[in-house]
Amino acid sequence: MPHFSDATACTRTGAGDYKGAIQQGWDIAGNANGGYLMSLAARGLCDHSGRPDPVSITAHYLKPGRPGPVALRCETIKAGRTFTTARGTLHDADDKPLLTLLGTFGDLSVPMNEVRRLPGAPDVTPLEECTRHAGHALAESELPTFHRQVELRLDPRDAGFLNNSPSGEARMRGWFRLLDGEPMDTLAVLTALDAFPPTIFNANLPVAWTPTVELTAHVRARPPTGWVKAQFTSRFISGGMLEEDGELWTEDGELIALSRQLALLPKAG
């Protein structure tokens, strides 16, 4: 399987136009992971904007993504001194839109201001106490194909759903990194924000596909080499939908990114 940077590669074909491909294996039950799709499209938007990092980006998901060629069409909304705002739509091989994005792009290598730590990093079990299968006897072939493309370590306290023993709290915690020591960038952060099992798997709801309607990411810093710490929580499950709030942190307790996702409840059976 290609590394993340290759799996999200985009080639410029014209003014505001890019081509790429949804790679095999980056899916959950046949549908491309939403964070991966966001990263793929955001890579083209970063190039189009002339800025290396997505600072704030929102994706609306229009159709499940399947492996195959895709085209991205971009336009600049405003180019300023510090940020460029642009939007783009990712289309499949039949020219049907898969998702549309609006984002603000900048350079996060430049410190913006002083850092104030308010609530602090979440309580996540230390990495060495988390395992790939969270202590459950899962074969590699039983993992979703997407989870074979990244390194994911679930906090054992939130892994009961694997054993039909959900914790009762709509929360997922753990650790994330790319395979084979591949360095993470801010585009990989977008994938990490959608990499963990849905929070509602621990809320006595069906363990099934939970389609993303909209995903927004706010990226505050470039990630370090190695593992990042993650927490995802939900407060409201109503109207057939749920919200999921995400946080990514360094091991040293520095905030990397925040997210909010709106998703549909899975259907029983």
mmCIF file of C-alpha atoms in Angstrom:
data_model
loop_
_atom_site.group_PDB
_atom_site.id
_atom_site.type_symbol
_atom_site.label_atom_id
_atom_site.label_comp_id
_atom_site.label_asym_id
_atom_site.label_seq_id
_atom_site.Cartn_x
_atom_site.Cartn_y
_atom_site.Cartn_z
ATOM 1 C CA MET A 1 0.000 0.000 0.000
ATOM 2 C CA PRO A 2 1.283 3.530 -0.713
ATOM 3 C CA HIS A 3 2.391 5.752 2.136
ATOM 4 C CA PHE A 4 0.066 8.531 3.182
ATOM 5 C CA SER A 5 1.842 11.186 1.117
ATOM 6 C CA ASP A 6 1.512 9.032 -2.014
ATOM 7 C CA ALA A 7 -2.075 8.008 -1.226
ATOM 8 C CA THR A 8 -3.078 11.690 -1.070
ATOM 9 C CA ALA A 9 -0.959 12.919 -3.993
ATOM 10 C CA CYS A 10 -2.459 15.482 -6.386
ATOM 11 C CA THR A 11 -1.101 16.669 -9.736
ATOM 12 C CA ARG A 12 -1.932 20.085 -11.163
ATOM 13 C CA THR A 13 -3.545 19.791 -14.601
ATOM 14 C CA GLY A 14 -4.553 23.414 -15.177
ATOM 15 C CA ALA A 15 -5.479 26.653 -13.450
ATOM 16 C CA GLY A 16 -7.273 25.467 -10.306
ATOM 17 C CA ASP A 17 -7.572 21.892 -11.596
ATOM 18 C CA TYR A 18 -5.936 18.800 -10.084
ATOM 19 C CA LYS A 19 -6.098 15.052 -10.527
ATOM 20 C CA GLY A 20 -5.487 12.290 -8.020
ATOM 21 C CA ALA A 21 -6.849 8.927 -6.977
ATOM 22 C CA ILE A 22 -8.650 7.349 -4.041
ATOM 23 C CA GLN A 23 -6.348 4.478 -3.196
ATOM 24 C CA GLN A 24 -7.404 0.953 -2.311
ATOM 25 C CA GLY A 25 -7.363 0.147 1.387
ATOM 26 C CA TRP A 26 -8.140 3.593 2.815
ATOM 27 C CA ASP A 27 -11.777 2.652 3.428
ATOM 28 C CA ILE A 28 -14.200 1.529 6.106
ATOM 29 C CA ALA A 29 -16.523 -1.179 4.768
ATOM 30 C CA GLY A 30 -15.860 -0.122 1.171
ATOM 31 C CA ASN A 31 -16.288 3.640 1.643
ATOM 32 C CA ALA A 32 -13.187 5.840 1.764
ATOM 33 C CA ASN A 33 -12.496 7.264 5.212
ATOM 34 C CA GLY A 34 -13.785 10.836 5.429
ATOM 35 C CA GLY A 35 -10.605 12.266 6.940
ATOM 36 C CA TYR A 36 -8.543 10.641 4.204
ATOM 37 C CA LEU A 37 -10.784 12.185 1.521
ATOM 38 C CA MET A 38 -10.440 15.568 3.233
ATOM 39 C CA SER A 39 -6.644 15.221 3.247
ATOM 40 C CA LEU A 40 -6.584 14.280 -0.438
ATOM 41 C CA ALA A 41 -8.623 17.326 -1.455
ATOM 42 C CA ALA A 42 -6.842 19.645 1.002
ATOM 43 C CA ARG A 43 -3.469 18.749 -0.526
ATOM 44 C CA GLY A 44 -4.622 20.181 -3.846
ATOM 45 C CA LEU A 45 -6.115 23.228 -2.119
ATOM 46 C CA CYS A 46 -2.842 23.895 -0.290
ATOM 47 C CA ASP A 47 -0.997 23.876 -3.603
ATOM 48 C CA HIS A 48 -3.624 26.072 -5.224
ATOM 49 C CA SER A 49 -3.510 28.587 -2.346
ATOM 50 C CA GLY A 50 0.284 28.693 -2.241
ATOM 51 C CA ARG A 51 0.118 28.068 1.517
ATOM 52 C CA PRO A 52 1.459 24.880 3.162
ATOM 53 C CA ASP A 53 -1.057 24.339 5.964
ATOM 54 C CA PRO A 54 -4.842 24.123 6.369
ATOM 55 C CA VAL A 55 -5.680 26.346 9.352
ATOM 56 C CA SER A 56 -9.476 26.043 9.254
ATOM 57 C CA ILE A 57 -11.240 23.742 6.828
ATOM 58 C CA THR A 58 -14.767 22.392 6.479
ATOM 59 C CA ALA A 59 -15.852 19.505 4.262
ATOM 60 C CA HIS A 60 -19.419 18.601 3.311
ATOM 61 C CA TYR A 61 -19.740 14.983 2.179
ATOM 62 C CA LEU A 62 -22.011 14.454 -0.803
ATOM 63 C CA LYS A 63 -21.405 10.856 -1.885
ATOM 64 C CA PRO A 64 -19.343 7.894 -0.644
ATOM 65 C CA GLY A 65 -15.878 7.739 -2.187
ATOM 66 C CA ARG A 66 -14.717 4.549 -3.896
ATOM 67 C CA PRO A 67 -11.226 3.669 -5.182
ATOM 68 C CA GLY A 68 -10.416 5.247 -8.530
ATOM 69 C CA PRO A 69 -9.384 8.493 -10.192
ATOM 70 C CA VAL A 70 -10.689 11.820 -8.894
ATOM 71 C CA ALA A 71 -10.557 15.427 -10.048
ATOM 72 C CA LEU A 72 -10.379 18.514 -7.851
ATOM 73 C CA ARG A 73 -11.589 21.937 -8.978
ATOM 74 C CA CYS A 74 -10.422 24.898 -6.895
ATOM 75 C CA GLU A 75 -11.064 28.608 -6.723
ATOM 76 C CA THR A 76 -9.541 31.358 -4.599
ATOM 77 C CA ILE A 77 -11.989 33.358 -2.518
ATOM 78 C CA LYS A 78 -9.470 35.785 -1.054
ATOM 79 C CA ALA A 79 -5.679 35.948 -0.897
ATOM 80 C CA GLY A 80 -4.379 38.041 1.994
ATOM 81 C CA ARG A 81 -0.997 38.697 3.569
ATOM 82 C CA THR A 82 -1.236 35.887 6.117
ATOM 83 C CA PHE A 83 -4.034 33.616 4.928
ATOM 84 C CA THR A 84 -5.631 32.539 1.675
ATOM 85 C CA THR A 85 -9.227 31.316 1.621
ATOM 86 C CA ALA A 86 -10.143 28.871 -1.117
ATOM 87 C CA ARG A 87 -12.765 26.293 -1.924
ATOM 88 C CA GLY A 88 -12.758 23.133 -3.966
ATOM 89 C CA THR A 89 -14.930 20.206 -4.984
ATOM 90 C CA LEU A 90 -13.666 16.667 -5.417
ATOM 91 C CA HIS A 91 -15.306 14.694 -8.271
ATOM 92 C CA ASP A 92 -15.207 10.984 -9.046
ATOM 93 C CA ALA A 93 -14.511 9.378 -12.432
ATOM 94 C CA ASP A 94 -18.152 9.950 -13.470
ATOM 95 C CA ASP A 95 -17.788 13.660 -12.627
ATOM 96 C CA LYS A 96 -20.122 13.327 -9.634
ATOM 97 C CA PRO A 97 -19.165 15.475 -6.615
ATOM 98 C CA LEU A 98 -17.906 13.535 -3.593
ATOM 99 C CA LEU A 99 -17.253 16.404 -1.208
ATOM 100 C CA THR A 100 -16.885 20.150 -1.248
ATOM 101 C CA LEU A 101 -14.476 22.076 0.971
ATOM 102 C CA LEU A 102 -13.973 25.649 2.123
ATOM 103 C CA GLY A 103 -10.736 26.424 3.905
ATOM 104 C CA THR A 104 -8.328 29.037 5.162
ATOM 105 C CA PHE A 105 -4.674 28.235 4.503
ATOM 106 C CA GLY A 106 -1.517 29.648 6.053
ATOM 107 C CA ASP A 107 1.960 28.790 7.321
ATOM 108 C CA LEU A 108 1.976 27.210 10.779
ATOM 109 C CA SER A 109 5.761 27.201 10.955
ATOM 110 C CA VAL A 110 5.473 30.863 11.963
ATOM 111 C CA PRO A 111 4.463 31.344 15.654
ATOM 112 C CA MET A 112 1.281 33.394 15.834
ATOM 113 C CA ASN A 113 1.109 34.505 19.486
ATOM 114 C CA GLU A 114 1.651 33.486 23.100
ATOM 115 C CA VAL A 115 0.235 30.147 24.222
ATOM 116 C CA ARG A 116 -2.225 29.938 27.118
ATOM 117 C CA ARG A 117 -3.126 26.502 28.431
ATOM 118 C CA LEU A 118 -6.637 26.414 29.857
ATOM 119 C CA PRO A 119 -8.162 22.939 30.411
ATOM 120 C CA GLY A 120 -5.009 20.995 29.471
ATOM 121 C CA ALA A 121 -4.554 17.741 27.606
ATOM 122 C CA PRO A 122 -7.100 14.919 28.048
ATOM 123 C CA ASP A 123 -6.604 11.897 30.270
ATOM 124 C CA VAL A 124 -5.362 9.168 27.927
ATOM 125 C CA THR A 125 -3.824 5.884 29.078
ATOM 126 C CA PRO A 126 -0.039 5.908 28.428
ATOM 127 C CA LEU A 127 0.983 4.621 25.012
ATOM 128 C CA GLU A 128 2.858 1.598 26.373
ATOM 129 C CA GLU A 129 -0.357 0.385 28.035
ATOM 130 C CA CYS A 130 -2.365 0.606 24.804
ATOM 131 C CA THR A 131 -2.148 -2.080 22.127
ATOM 132 C CA ARG A 132 -3.123 -2.221 18.469
ATOM 133 C CA HIS A 133 -6.163 -4.306 19.312
ATOM 134 C CA ALA A 134 -6.729 -2.685 22.710
ATOM 135 C CA GLY A 135 -6.186 -5.993 24.477
ATOM 136 C CA HIS A 136 -8.677 -7.890 22.324
ATOM 137 C CA ALA A 137 -7.828 -10.958 20.276
ATOM 138 C CA LEU A 138 -8.391 -9.498 16.818
ATOM 139 C CA ALA A 139 -6.500 -10.843 13.831
ATOM 140 C CA GLU A 140 -4.984 -8.286 11.462
ATOM 141 C CA SER A 141 -7.491 -9.414 8.826
ATOM 142 C CA GLU A 142 -10.371 -8.470 11.165
ATOM 143 C CA LEU A 143 -9.320 -4.817 11.302
ATOM 144 C CA PRO A 144 -11.034 -2.397 8.897
ATOM 145 C CA THR A 145 -8.743 -1.926 5.906
ATOM 146 C CA PHE A 146 -8.242 1.748 6.763
ATOM 147 C CA HIS A 147 -6.817 0.783 10.156
ATOM 148 C CA ARG A 148 -4.153 -1.293 8.410
ATOM 149 C CA GLN A 149 -2.827 1.889 6.750
ATOM 150 C CA VAL A 150 -2.166 3.788 10.004
ATOM 151 C CA GLU A 151 -0.993 3.044 13.551
ATOM 152 C CA LEU A 152 -3.862 3.322 15.994
ATOM 153 C CA ARG A 153 -3.797 2.481 19.695
ATOM 154 C CA LEU A 154 -7.124 2.551 21.540
ATOM 155 C CA ASP A 155 -7.298 3.388 25.212
ATOM 156 C CA PRO A 156 -8.375 0.090 26.852
ATOM 157 C CA ARG A 157 -11.032 1.979 28.854
ATOM 158 C CA ASP A 158 -12.802 2.848 25.590
ATOM 159 C CA ALA A 159 -12.329 -0.455 23.786
ATOM 160 C CA GLY A 160 -15.114 -2.459 25.433
ATOM 161 C CA PHE A 161 -17.296 -2.213 22.336
ATOM 162 C CA LEU A 162 -14.923 -4.714 20.669
ATOM 163 C CA ASN A 163 -16.098 -7.228 23.258
ATOM 164 C CA ASN A 164 -19.768 -6.231 23.188
ATOM 165 C CA SER A 165 -19.140 -4.436 26.485
ATOM 166 C CA PRO A 166 -19.348 -0.699 25.692
ATOM 167 C CA SER A 167 -18.283 1.691 28.426
ATOM 168 C CA GLY A 168 -21.593 3.595 28.327
ATOM 169 C CA GLU A 169 -19.761 6.892 27.667
ATOM 170 C CA ALA A 170 -19.715 8.345 24.145
ATOM 171 C CA ARG A 171 -15.944 8.768 24.139
ATOM 172 C CA MET A 172 -12.871 7.406 22.314
ATOM 173 C CA ARG A 173 -9.265 8.022 23.340
ATOM 174 C CA GLY A 174 -5.926 6.762 22.144
ATOM 175 C CA TRP A 175 -2.835 7.377 20.040
ATOM 176 C CA PHE A 176 -2.197 7.855 16.313
ATOM 177 C CA ARG A 177 0.731 7.926 13.905
ATOM 178 C CA LEU A 178 1.480 7.035 10.284
ATOM 179 C CA LEU A 179 3.011 3.693 9.341
ATOM 180 C CA ASP A 180 6.713 2.979 8.933
ATOM 181 C CA GLY A 181 7.799 6.142 10.668
ATOM 182 C CA GLU A 182 6.411 8.402 7.938
ATOM 183 C CA PRO A 183 6.431 11.975 9.293
ATOM 184 C CA MET A 184 3.045 13.566 9.888
ATOM 185 C CA ASP A 185 2.166 16.932 8.398
ATOM 186 C CA THR A 186 -0.937 19.071 8.854
ATOM 187 C CA LEU A 187 -2.682 17.140 6.063
ATOM 188 C CA ALA A 188 -2.180 13.912 8.008
ATOM 189 C CA VAL A 189 -3.720 15.709 10.995
ATOM 190 C CA LEU A 190 -6.994 15.901 9.019
ATOM 191 C CA THR A 191 -6.965 12.116 8.607
ATOM 192 C CA ALA A 192 -6.112 11.573 12.285
ATOM 193 C CA LEU A 193 -9.173 13.618 13.271
ATOM 194 C CA ASP A 194 -11.408 11.009 11.614
ATOM 195 C CA ALA A 195 -9.360 7.872 12.257
ATOM 196 C CA PHE A 196 -10.886 6.568 15.495
ATOM 197 C CA PRO A 197 -14.035 4.454 15.868
ATOM 198 C CA PRO A 198 -17.182 6.555 16.373
ATOM 199 C CA THR A 199 -17.843 7.608 19.957
ATOM 200 C CA ILE A 200 -21.320 6.119 19.894
ATOM 201 C CA PHE A 201 -19.891 2.599 19.690
ATOM 202 C CA ASN A 202 -19.535 3.022 23.454
ATOM 203 C CA ALA A 203 -23.065 4.378 23.880
ATOM 204 C CA ASN A 204 -25.036 1.149 23.390
ATOM 205 C CA LEU A 205 -25.822 1.936 19.751
ATOM 206 C CA PRO A 206 -25.184 -0.272 16.698
ATOM 207 C CA VAL A 207 -21.570 -0.827 15.650
ATOM 208 C CA ALA A 208 -21.998 0.007 11.975
ATOM 209 C CA TRP A 209 -21.071 2.587 9.360
ATOM 210 C CA THR A 210 -21.637 6.133 10.649
ATOM 211 C CA PRO A 211 -21.726 8.409 7.566
ATOM 212 C CA THR A 212 -20.144 11.844 7.963
ATOM 213 C CA VAL A 213 -22.303 14.772 6.872
ATOM 214 C CA GLU A 214 -19.835 17.556 7.705
ATOM 215 C CA LEU A 215 -16.373 17.739 9.257
ATOM 216 C CA THR A 216 -14.588 20.899 10.389
ATOM 217 C CA ALA A 217 -10.962 21.013 11.521
ATOM 218 C CA HIS A 218 -9.037 23.823 13.214
ATOM 219 C CA VAL A 219 -5.299 23.160 13.050
ATOM 220 C CA ARG A 220 -3.205 25.091 15.596
ATOM 221 C CA ALA A 221 0.265 23.611 15.093
ATOM 222 C CA ARG A 222 2.286 21.244 12.979
ATOM 223 C CA PRO A 223 2.446 17.767 14.539
ATOM 224 C CA PRO A 224 5.657 16.323 15.978
ATOM 225 C CA THR A 225 7.485 13.253 14.757
ATOM 226 C CA GLY A 226 5.936 10.132 16.269
ATOM 227 C CA TRP A 227 2.688 9.642 18.156
ATOM 228 C CA VAL A 228 -0.103 12.116 18.806
ATOM 229 C CA LYS A 229 -2.663 11.809 21.604
ATOM 230 C CA ALA A 230 -6.380 11.926 20.726
ATOM 231 C CA GLN A 231 -9.753 12.274 22.421
ATOM 232 C CA PHE A 232 -13.227 12.317 20.834
ATOM 233 C CA THR A 233 -16.477 12.914 22.724
ATOM 234 C CA SER A 234 -20.176 13.339 21.942
ATOM 235 C CA ARG A 235 -22.719 15.180 24.068
ATOM 236 C CA PHE A 236 -25.887 15.086 21.975
ATOM 237 C CA ILE A 237 -27.457 12.234 20.009
ATOM 238 C CA SER A 238 -30.764 13.384 18.562
ATOM 239 C CA GLY A 239 -32.718 13.703 15.343
ATOM 240 C CA GLY A 240 -30.898 10.743 13.829
ATOM 241 C CA MET A 241 -27.560 12.575 14.119
ATOM 242 C CA LEU A 242 -24.684 13.131 16.520
ATOM 243 C CA GLU A 243 -21.855 15.590 16.930
ATOM 244 C CA GLU A 244 -18.338 14.445 17.719
ATOM 245 C CA ASP A 245 -15.749 16.839 19.143
ATOM 246 C CA GLY A 246 -12.103 15.900 18.634
ATOM 247 C CA GLU A 247 -8.766 16.972 20.085
ATOM 248 C CA LEU A 248 -5.203 16.098 19.045
ATOM 249 C CA TRP A 249 -2.254 16.767 21.367
ATOM 250 C CA THR A 250 1.468 16.104 21.487
ATOM 251 C CA GLU A 251 2.829 13.732 24.105
ATOM 252 C CA ASP A 252 4.093 16.834 25.939
ATOM 253 C CA GLY A 253 0.622 18.366 26.164
ATOM 254 C CA GLU A 254 0.704 20.880 23.314
ATOM 255 C CA LEU A 255 -2.529 21.319 21.356
ATOM 256 C CA ILE A 256 -2.313 20.347 17.660
ATOM 257 C CA ALA A 257 -5.894 20.477 16.379
ATOM 258 C CA LEU A 258 -9.593 20.539 17.199
ATOM 259 C CA SER A 259 -12.497 19.172 15.191
ATOM 260 C CA ARG A 260 -16.254 18.891 15.107
ATOM 261 C CA GLN A 261 -18.059 16.314 13.021
ATOM 262 C CA LEU A 262 -21.751 15.901 12.240
ATOM 263 C CA ALA A 263 -22.659 12.304 11.427
ATOM 264 C CA LEU A 264 -25.700 10.126 10.892
ATOM 265 C CA LEU A 265 -26.574 7.450 13.400
ATOM 266 C CA PRO A 266 -25.822 3.909 12.219
ATOM 267 C CA LYS A 267 -28.780 1.733 11.363
ATOM 268 C CA ALA A 268 -29.345 -1.472 13.250
ATOM 269 C CA GLY A 269 -28.921 -4.667 11.267
#
